[in-house]
Amino acid sequence: MTIVQFREECAGSDIVLSVTSSKHFRFDNSYARLPSRFYTNLEPTPVPKPGPVRVNSGLADLLGVDADWLTSGEGTRLLAGNAVPEGSEPLAMVYAGHQFGGWVPQLGDGRAILLGEVIGRDKVRYDIQLKGSGRTPYSRGGDGKAPLGPVLREYIVSEAMFALGVPTTRSLAAVTTGEHVFRPPEALPGAVLTRVAQSHIRIGTFQYFFSQQDVEALQLLTDHVIARHYPAAAMAENPARAMLDGVVAGQASLVAQWQLLGFIHGVMNTDNMLLSGETIDYGPCAFMDAFHPDRVFSSIDQQGRYAYSNQPAIAHWNLANLAQALIPVLDPDREKATVLAQGSIDAFPDLFQSAYRRGMARKLGLAKPEVDDDALAADLLGLLAREQADFTLAFRRLAELALPGSEQGISELFEFSGAFDPWLDRWRRQIEKDALPVHERQKLMFQANPVFIPRNHLVEAAIKAAVEEEDFSVFNRLVDLLERPRDFEPGLMEFARPPRPEEVVAQTFCGT
Ligand code: AMP
Ligand code: MG
């Protein structure tokens, strides 16, 4: 409960009334209970002129916070970091990480402040974090601020991922700051994003304490993660191993979902992988339009380390780093601990493959994934790459073809060329052998094959209107649309089409 104070004139004297309200965040912090070497306590930096952009009312409701209050002047000031709500214990978390394969011994929240944790209506504990809220001891050379463009981008893509059913950090709100952020040669409007996550504990958080040889901290962090994300592991014979198994399984399933949607994360550094299994860091990410397995978007990924087809192997590599950091808590005997770590990590390829196979079977409309279907899927992807066909529309068109006469109009945007005929014959023979009733099959396929994704050119158009013209309607329309990524209507064709040649976005930028 927060006490709201206001003044009322009464017979010439000021009376201060106190009113308790339940509109506000009800904080219940646990990370702040960990020893002080896990973070630095500090408040967000106030900004000149907080302005509301958008509040996510569905998420506010999940968190038990009044969305109207969040949109009010008081709420906006709080979301901009100009007021610290009661119960918040603001802090910046410390971590380390491998960035593009290179070890960085100390990173941390350089432009983010954790306000605290809230238990949602679903009984899940959520971090409430302000991103872009000023310098911290971990800012290195940075200014701790965020330009409006990347804030809108993260809002759009993270909420689209949520609607697509992919575990992800979420966006509770975006506000403008009324000041400029300098990203030479430009001065850009500044903004703050309120990010919500089941926690912000990264592989890099474990790596930080491992590199400091701080075994006590590693044990505390392991216990914290188990209590928060893997409660069943507490009962296991070896809780740390059970936790690691859980993280490995979660990442295998997460990256399989990325692959199945044509999502390229772009910056899979170990500090950008959460123990909770949620996607985090929407800097240079992008959804592919035309399919190619070697696709890279990030302007800073010169070597293609984080290309689409490399994502599973990179996740595996990152997990090996987590396993290594856990050696001191897996077993007092180093050799035994190494065997335990290796056993957990070795499960990744099969876990990924089976999650991917299950998901791909759904995309192809097959009830039961069979090993044979791997070739069917791989051959389709090979053709899509050769024909430079649109990934999302090709699968959506396939869903239409599962029940002839049920067309919704995707063929106006995409049709399989003659090069696909032999493959389509093979696919038809395969689904005829399959036990699913045809209506069921199509339902499954529409579910697995969304029609609306946050295409780069749509995201760019939303950002451009907001940054250049202070017109947020394009952004708001896109966020609304992406809440229902599978519900196609012909009137929405403009949002489903691939970019025109002049609209193609070839590169994305961290924009930090
Ligand atoms: P990222 O590329 O977003 O994963 O960030 C990598 C590291 O750089 C993290 O420690 C961030 O906190 C830090 N960082 C990124 N942008 C800024 C900024 N504008 N100011 C200060 N630190 C930043
Ligand atoms: Mg990051």
XYZ file of C-alpha atoms and ligand atoms in Angstrom:
536
model
C 0.000 0.000 0.000
C 1.248 3.453 -0.812
C 0.274 6.530 1.075
C -0.841 9.306 -1.222
C -0.593 12.663 0.448
C -2.483 15.721 -0.617
C -3.270 19.055 0.852
C -6.682 20.538 1.383
C -7.435 24.107 2.297
C -9.589 24.216 5.383
C -10.548 27.377 7.265
C -7.360 29.086 6.277
C -5.046 26.330 7.560
C -3.435 23.460 5.679
C -4.579 19.991 6.704
C -2.571 17.090 5.342
C -4.724 14.066 4.662
C -3.389 10.580 4.100
C -5.261 8.144 1.895
C -4.226 4.547 1.425
C -4.631 3.221 -2.074
C -4.274 -0.221 -3.616
C -3.726 1.155 -7.112
C 0.017 0.926 -6.730
C 2.725 -1.716 -6.977
C 2.741 -3.981 -3.955
C 6.411 -4.768 -3.749
C 7.735 -7.961 -2.246
C 11.462 -7.871 -2.885
C 13.768 -10.846 -2.670
C 16.832 -9.937 -4.756
C 17.424 -6.953 -2.481
C 17.748 -9.439 0.421
C 20.845 -10.993 -1.187
C 24.223 -9.650 0.029
C 25.232 -6.171 -1.079
C 27.918 -7.488 -3.472
C 25.089 -8.626 -5.799
C 24.066 -5.062 -6.674
C 24.364 -1.361 -6.001
C 21.497 0.452 -4.330
C 20.653 3.605 -6.215
C 17.671 5.563 -7.413
C 16.764 6.280 -11.015
C 17.864 9.675 -12.330
C 14.915 12.103 -12.623
C 14.144 13.397 -16.113
C 13.027 16.914 -17.145
C 9.531 16.227 -18.458
C 7.923 12.778 -18.188
C 5.284 12.129 -20.844
C 3.075 9.063 -21.214
C 3.342 6.937 -24.367
C 1.599 3.680 -23.582
C 0.632 1.523 -20.627
C 0.015 -2.196 -21.091
C -3.329 -2.614 -19.352
C -3.411 -6.422 -19.590
C -0.009 -6.716 -17.958
C -0.872 -4.050 -15.370
C -3.890 -6.133 -14.455
C -1.755 -9.274 -14.105
C 0.502 -7.326 -11.757
C -2.436 -6.023 -9.739
C -1.733 -2.392 -10.663
C -4.327 0.088 -11.854
C -3.543 0.915 -15.502
C -5.403 4.246 -15.321
C -3.295 5.300 -12.389
C -0.135 4.284 -14.277
C -1.254 6.565 -17.116
C -1.908 9.470 -14.730
C 0.611 12.206 -13.982
C 1.654 10.429 -10.792
C 2.072 7.094 -12.603
C 4.002 8.684 -15.461
C 6.433 10.386 -13.060
C 7.034 7.077 -11.382
C 7.590 5.247 -14.692
C 10.084 7.938 -15.698
C 12.001 7.463 -12.446
C 11.075 10.884 -11.033
C 9.449 9.348 -7.976
C 10.290 6.116 -6.228
C 7.185 4.241 -5.147
C 6.820 3.037 -1.599
C 8.159 -0.454 -1.111
C 10.623 -0.117 -3.968
C 14.278 -0.761 -3.139
C 15.877 0.481 -6.330
C 19.116 -1.207 -7.344
C 21.356 -1.988 -10.305
C 22.418 -5.645 -10.649
C 26.010 -6.655 -11.312
C 26.916 -9.359 -13.832
C 29.615 -10.338 -16.312
C 29.436 -12.136 -19.634
C 30.829 -13.247 -22.945
C 30.042 -10.629 -25.565
C 30.483 -12.041 -29.078
C 32.617 -14.756 -27.517
C 34.956 -12.358 -25.683
C 35.032 -12.413 -21.883
C 34.038 -9.208 -20.070
C 34.667 -9.616 -16.323
C 32.235 -6.950 -15.244
C 29.056 -5.702 -16.809
C 25.844 -4.892 -14.978
C 22.732 -2.776 -15.277
C 24.361 0.218 -16.923
C 21.095 1.888 -17.849
C 18.501 -0.012 -15.876
C 17.196 0.079 -12.329
C 15.292 -2.745 -10.680
C 12.519 -1.099 -8.662
C 11.552 -4.337 -6.975
C 9.393 -7.435 -7.331
C 5.652 -7.896 -7.415
C 3.680 -11.128 -7.081
C 1.252 -11.334 -9.999
C -2.313 -12.607 -9.933
C -0.850 -15.824 -11.393
C 1.247 -16.113 -8.191
C 4.409 -15.621 -10.241
C 7.049 -13.198 -8.943
C 7.917 -10.437 -11.433
C 10.768 -7.924 -11.567
C 9.745 -4.353 -12.335
C 12.681 -2.641 -14.019
C 13.119 0.814 -15.509
C 15.338 0.748 -18.575
C 16.942 4.010 -19.691
C 16.824 5.531 -16.226
C 20.310 6.994 -15.898
C 23.890 6.144 -15.105
C 24.938 3.485 -12.606
C 28.344 2.229 -11.452
C 28.066 -0.277 -14.337
C 27.528 2.266 -17.107
C 31.162 2.178 -18.234
C 31.307 4.852 -20.944
C 27.526 4.963 -21.485
C 25.050 7.653 -20.497
C 22.539 5.263 -18.929
C 19.812 6.547 -21.195
C 17.660 5.081 -23.944
C 16.464 6.772 -27.123
C 12.763 6.526 -27.927
C 13.275 4.329 -31.025
C 14.807 1.303 -29.254
C 12.250 1.641 -26.436
C 9.353 1.434 -28.895
C 11.071 -1.401 -30.721
C 11.430 -3.433 -27.531
C 7.827 -2.690 -26.573
C 6.511 -3.864 -29.962
C 8.659 -6.978 -30.346
C 8.519 -8.236 -26.742
C 4.731 -7.953 -26.636
C 4.463 -9.616 -30.065
C 6.613 -12.493 -28.797
C 4.305 -12.836 -25.793
C 1.247 -13.011 -28.058
C 3.040 -15.622 -30.174
C 3.418 -17.758 -27.058
C 7.184 -17.347 -26.702
C 8.562 -16.913 -23.157
C 9.790 -13.327 -22.977
C 10.394 -10.294 -20.830
C 7.472 -7.933 -21.241
C 6.768 -4.237 -21.561
C 4.554 -2.632 -18.970
C 4.954 0.940 -20.174
C 6.900 3.427 -22.242
C 7.307 7.093 -21.307
C 9.208 9.956 -22.870
C 11.678 11.968 -20.811
C 11.565 15.383 -22.450
C 15.326 15.390 -22.954
C 17.607 14.495 -25.815
C 19.901 11.517 -25.880
C 23.039 11.994 -27.914
C 23.924 9.230 -30.324
C 26.351 11.028 -32.646
C 25.648 12.389 -35.127
C 22.097 12.529 -33.804
C 20.260 13.968 -30.822
C 17.254 11.741 -30.259
C 14.242 12.015 -27.956
C 14.796 10.012 -24.777
C 12.465 7.434 -23.244
C 12.192 4.895 -20.439
C 10.777 1.395 -20.812
C 9.309 -0.471 -17.855
C 10.462 -4.026 -18.380
C 8.879 -6.941 -16.558
C 10.602 -10.316 -16.230
C 10.273 -13.370 -14.041
C 13.778 -12.321 -13.054
C 16.755 -10.578 -14.603
C 19.273 -13.208 -13.497
C 21.536 -14.041 -16.417
C 24.112 -16.687 -17.215
C 26.481 -13.747 -16.816
C 25.335 -13.269 -13.202
C 26.673 -16.753 -12.387
C 29.782 -16.123 -14.458
C 30.497 -12.964 -12.469
C 30.644 -14.789 -9.137
C 32.443 -17.783 -10.658
C 35.172 -15.522 -12.011
C 35.504 -13.947 -8.558
C 35.775 -17.466 -7.089
C 32.962 -16.442 -4.752
C 31.497 -19.868 -3.990
C 29.273 -18.561 -1.228
C 27.624 -16.138 -3.646
C 27.240 -18.889 -6.267
C 25.420 -21.040 -3.719
C 23.151 -18.164 -2.647
C 22.372 -17.332 -6.258
C 21.640 -20.993 -7.047
C 19.284 -21.237 -4.059
C 17.596 -17.995 -5.131
C 17.070 -19.210 -8.720
C 15.778 -22.588 -7.536
C 13.281 -20.977 -5.173
C 12.149 -18.586 -7.860
C 12.155 -20.615 -11.060
C 12.770 -24.314 -10.380
C 11.121 -25.073 -7.021
C 10.958 -28.818 -7.781
C 14.766 -28.889 -8.020
C 14.961 -28.171 -4.274
C 13.711 -31.718 -3.673
C 16.147 -33.341 -6.116
C 19.148 -35.359 -4.986
C 21.389 -32.654 -6.447
C 19.417 -29.381 -6.605
C 22.068 -27.471 -8.579
C 22.161 -30.204 -11.239
C 18.346 -30.278 -11.366
C 18.327 -26.501 -11.805
C 20.867 -26.726 -14.617
C 18.777 -29.441 -16.294
C 15.775 -27.130 -16.068
C 17.660 -24.225 -17.626
C 19.000 -26.450 -20.421
C 15.503 -27.745 -21.206
C 14.050 -24.229 -21.088
C 16.630 -22.798 -23.488
C 16.235 -25.768 -25.863
C 12.520 -25.147 -26.050
C 12.948 -21.358 -26.286
C 15.426 -21.413 -29.162
C 13.300 -24.026 -30.973
C 10.423 -21.528 -30.819
C 12.635 -18.769 -32.222
C 13.663 -21.001 -35.129
C 10.065 -21.937 -35.853
C 9.081 -18.267 -36.120
C 12.099 -17.095 -38.108
C 13.219 -14.935 -35.187
C 16.846 -13.829 -35.027
C 17.874 -12.616 -31.591
C 21.025 -10.923 -32.830
C 22.963 -10.577 -29.588
C 23.019 -13.939 -27.813
C 25.752 -12.950 -25.388
C 25.811 -14.848 -22.089
C 24.594 -11.701 -20.311
C 21.539 -11.769 -22.549
C 20.343 -15.248 -21.544
C 18.070 -15.464 -18.532
C 17.904 -18.341 -16.063
C 14.103 -17.972 -16.193
C 14.102 -19.126 -19.836
C 12.591 -15.869 -21.120
C 13.825 -14.078 -24.224
C 15.615 -10.864 -23.212
C 17.289 -7.968 -25.026
C 15.466 -6.768 -28.093
C 18.326 -4.632 -29.381
C 19.274 -5.797 -32.859
C 16.723 -8.628 -33.159
C 14.555 -9.169 -36.237
C 12.062 -11.527 -37.819
C 13.086 -12.765 -41.231
C 11.025 -11.842 -44.252
C 12.620 -13.887 -47.078
C 14.104 -17.030 -45.599
C 17.806 -17.687 -45.478
C 19.551 -19.858 -42.872
C 22.609 -17.582 -42.794
C 20.584 -14.457 -42.198
C 22.133 -11.887 -39.838
C 20.701 -8.440 -39.115
C 22.851 -6.933 -36.397
C 25.192 -4.265 -37.692
C 27.820 -5.275 -35.133
C 27.738 -9.013 -35.927
C 30.378 -8.924 -38.667
C 31.241 -12.619 -38.424
C 27.660 -13.867 -38.457
C 28.176 -15.465 -35.046
C 24.506 -15.004 -34.206
C 23.065 -15.935 -37.617
C 19.690 -17.724 -37.658
C 21.125 -21.201 -38.177
C 23.781 -20.704 -35.469
C 21.307 -19.913 -32.697
C 20.931 -23.461 -31.314
C 24.707 -24.000 -31.205
C 25.244 -20.631 -29.525
C 22.619 -21.407 -26.885
C 24.460 -24.674 -26.252
C 27.776 -22.827 -25.918
C 26.233 -20.314 -23.524
C 24.811 -23.131 -21.405
C 28.242 -24.749 -21.249
C 29.457 -21.498 -19.704
C 26.664 -21.642 -17.154
C 27.544 -25.261 -16.365
C 31.165 -24.302 -15.867
C 30.198 -21.500 -13.497
C 28.151 -24.005 -11.484
C 31.010 -26.473 -10.994
C 31.774 -25.224 -7.459
C 28.172 -25.863 -6.351
C 27.499 -29.076 -8.295
C 29.830 -31.172 -6.143
C 32.731 -30.532 -3.769
C 34.716 -33.008 -5.849
C 35.741 -31.138 -8.992
C 35.842 -34.216 -11.176
C 32.400 -35.386 -10.098
C 31.073 -31.850 -10.621
C 32.500 -31.786 -14.138
C 30.802 -35.070 -15.011
C 27.491 -33.725 -13.672
C 27.869 -30.499 -15.648
C 28.769 -32.330 -18.836
C 25.825 -34.734 -18.488
C 23.409 -31.832 -18.265
C 24.884 -29.939 -21.223
C 25.038 -33.029 -23.429
C 21.249 -33.294 -23.267
C 20.825 -30.006 -25.145
C 21.020 -31.179 -28.796
C 18.354 -33.865 -28.347
C 16.120 -31.588 -26.290
C 16.382 -28.900 -28.955
C 15.802 -31.352 -31.794
C 12.714 -32.868 -30.244
C 11.200 -29.457 -29.392
C 11.928 -28.251 -32.925
C 10.553 -31.461 -34.479
C 7.319 -31.210 -32.466
C 6.865 -27.574 -33.427
C 7.697 -28.150 -37.077
C 5.203 -31.033 -37.217
C 2.510 -28.616 -36.033
C 3.554 -26.064 -38.656
C 3.261 -28.747 -41.343
C -0.046 -30.000 -39.954
C 1.170 -33.411 -38.875
C -0.269 -34.887 -35.707
C 2.678 -36.946 -34.653
C 6.217 -35.863 -35.324
C 8.165 -38.616 -37.078
C 11.879 -38.645 -37.781
C 10.975 -38.885 -41.522
C 9.369 -35.462 -41.277
C 12.774 -33.904 -40.582
C 13.683 -34.314 -44.247
C 10.313 -32.960 -45.357
C 10.857 -29.831 -43.251
C 14.506 -29.430 -44.223
C 13.655 -29.712 -47.922
C 10.966 -27.060 -47.577
C 13.429 -24.713 -45.873
C 15.961 -25.427 -48.619
C 13.397 -24.449 -51.250
C 12.336 -21.338 -49.320
C 15.975 -20.242 -49.197
C 16.559 -20.946 -52.892
C 13.378 -19.162 -53.954
C 13.905 -16.351 -51.387
C 10.362 -16.952 -50.263
C 8.761 -15.213 -47.307
C 9.058 -17.520 -44.278
C 5.872 -16.472 -42.451
C 3.602 -16.277 -45.480
C 4.821 -19.588 -46.928
C 3.752 -21.476 -43.800
C 0.513 -19.535 -43.561
C -0.280 -20.317 -47.201
C 0.441 -23.965 -46.473
C -2.192 -23.807 -43.711
C -4.711 -22.554 -46.273
C -3.794 -25.384 -48.643
C -4.493 -27.949 -45.894
C -8.213 -27.493 -46.573
C -8.953 -26.505 -50.180
C -11.758 -23.974 -50.439
C -10.920 -22.410 -47.067
C -8.684 -19.660 -48.451
C -8.521 -16.432 -46.478
C -6.660 -14.499 -49.121
C -3.004 -15.150 -48.390
C -2.511 -16.190 -52.018
C -2.893 -12.500 -52.911
C 0.341 -11.942 -51.016
C 2.111 -15.218 -51.517
C 1.830 -18.221 -53.776
C 4.152 -21.205 -54.022
C 5.991 -21.137 -57.338
C 6.170 -24.185 -59.583
C 9.495 -25.049 -57.955
C 7.535 -26.200 -54.907
C 5.200 -28.601 -56.791
C 7.105 -31.836 -56.097
C 7.508 -30.844 -52.448
C 3.793 -29.984 -52.127
C 2.883 -33.418 -53.607
C 5.091 -35.069 -51.031
C 3.530 -33.019 -48.238
C -0.007 -33.892 -49.399
C 0.854 -37.605 -49.431
C 2.290 -37.264 -45.928
C -0.772 -35.519 -44.465
C -3.114 -38.020 -46.139
C -1.403 -40.772 -44.159
C -1.814 -38.733 -40.984
C -4.690 -39.462 -38.614
C -5.834 -35.855 -38.032
C -9.271 -34.830 -39.307
C -8.760 -32.152 -41.941
C -10.475 -29.318 -40.022
C -8.387 -30.119 -36.986
C -5.291 -30.070 -39.119
C -6.011 -26.632 -40.441
C -6.814 -25.311 -36.986
C -3.507 -26.638 -35.733
C -1.700 -25.059 -38.652
C -3.343 -21.651 -38.256
C -2.353 -21.785 -34.615
C 1.272 -22.708 -35.377
C 1.636 -20.359 -38.356
C 0.885 -16.744 -37.422
C 0.197 -14.244 -40.147
C 1.314 -11.072 -38.364
C 4.851 -10.713 -37.086
C 6.657 -7.498 -36.151
C 8.222 -7.096 -39.557
C 11.141 -4.712 -39.622
C 9.581 -2.280 -42.018
C 6.467 -2.025 -39.844
C 8.550 -1.460 -36.716
C 10.639 1.153 -38.514
C 7.537 2.991 -39.751
C 6.113 3.065 -36.207
C 9.384 4.442 -34.826
C 9.770 7.004 -37.597
C 6.293 8.477 -37.062
C 6.886 8.684 -33.308
C 10.411 10.109 -33.422
C 10.027 12.474 -36.361
C 6.417 13.592 -35.969
C 5.534 12.724 -32.371
C 2.762 10.618 -33.907
C 2.285 7.520 -31.767
C -0.789 6.259 -33.624
C 1.249 4.030 -35.955
C 3.004 2.467 -32.952
C -0.257 1.973 -31.049
C -1.995 0.436 -34.059
C 0.875 -2.027 -34.544
C 0.982 -3.057 -30.884
C -2.798 -3.617 -30.932
C -2.618 -5.668 -34.121
C 0.203 -7.874 -32.883
C -1.831 -8.881 -29.848
C -3.717 -11.216 -32.220
C -1.042 -12.492 -34.598
C -3.136 -15.349 -36.007
C -6.414 -13.569 -36.752
C -6.260 -12.664 -40.401
C -8.834 -10.502 -42.153
C -8.477 -9.197 -45.709
C -8.729 -5.629 -44.368
C -5.431 -6.183 -42.574
C -3.523 -7.264 -45.698
C -1.229 -4.243 -45.446
C 0.228 -5.579 -42.173
C 0.732 -9.095 -43.521
C 2.582 -8.276 -46.706
C 6.335 -8.528 -47.019
C 8.318 -5.317 -47.437
C 8.550 -3.719 -50.859
C 12.128 -3.580 -52.149
C 12.522 0.011 -50.976
C 11.186 -0.891 -47.507
C 13.539 -3.800 -46.824
C 15.502 -3.287 -43.605
C 18.845 -4.997 -44.094
C 20.461 -4.099 -40.774
C 19.425 -3.510 -37.206
C 21.280 -1.523 -34.576
C 21.629 -1.969 -30.849
C 20.635 1.663 -30.540
C 22.042 1.828 -27.047
P 23.400 -4.847 -24.176
O 24.138 -4.642 -25.442
O 22.101 -4.122 -24.139
O 23.273 -6.275 -23.791
O 24.286 -4.142 -23.039
C 25.581 -4.557 -22.734
C 26.116 -3.780 -21.545
O 26.221 -2.406 -21.853
C 25.250 -3.873 -20.305
O 26.075 -3.900 -19.180
C 24.448 -2.589 -20.370
O 24.000 -2.182 -19.108
C 25.465 -1.630 -20.925
N 24.840 -0.508 -21.650
C 24.193 -0.560 -22.815
N 23.745 0.654 -23.191
C 24.139 1.522 -22.226
C 23.989 2.930 -22.021
N 23.338 3.714 -22.879
N 24.522 3.443 -20.908
C 25.175 2.688 -20.018
N 25.348 1.375 -20.148
C 24.834 0.777 -21.231
Mg 21.772 -6.911 -22.537
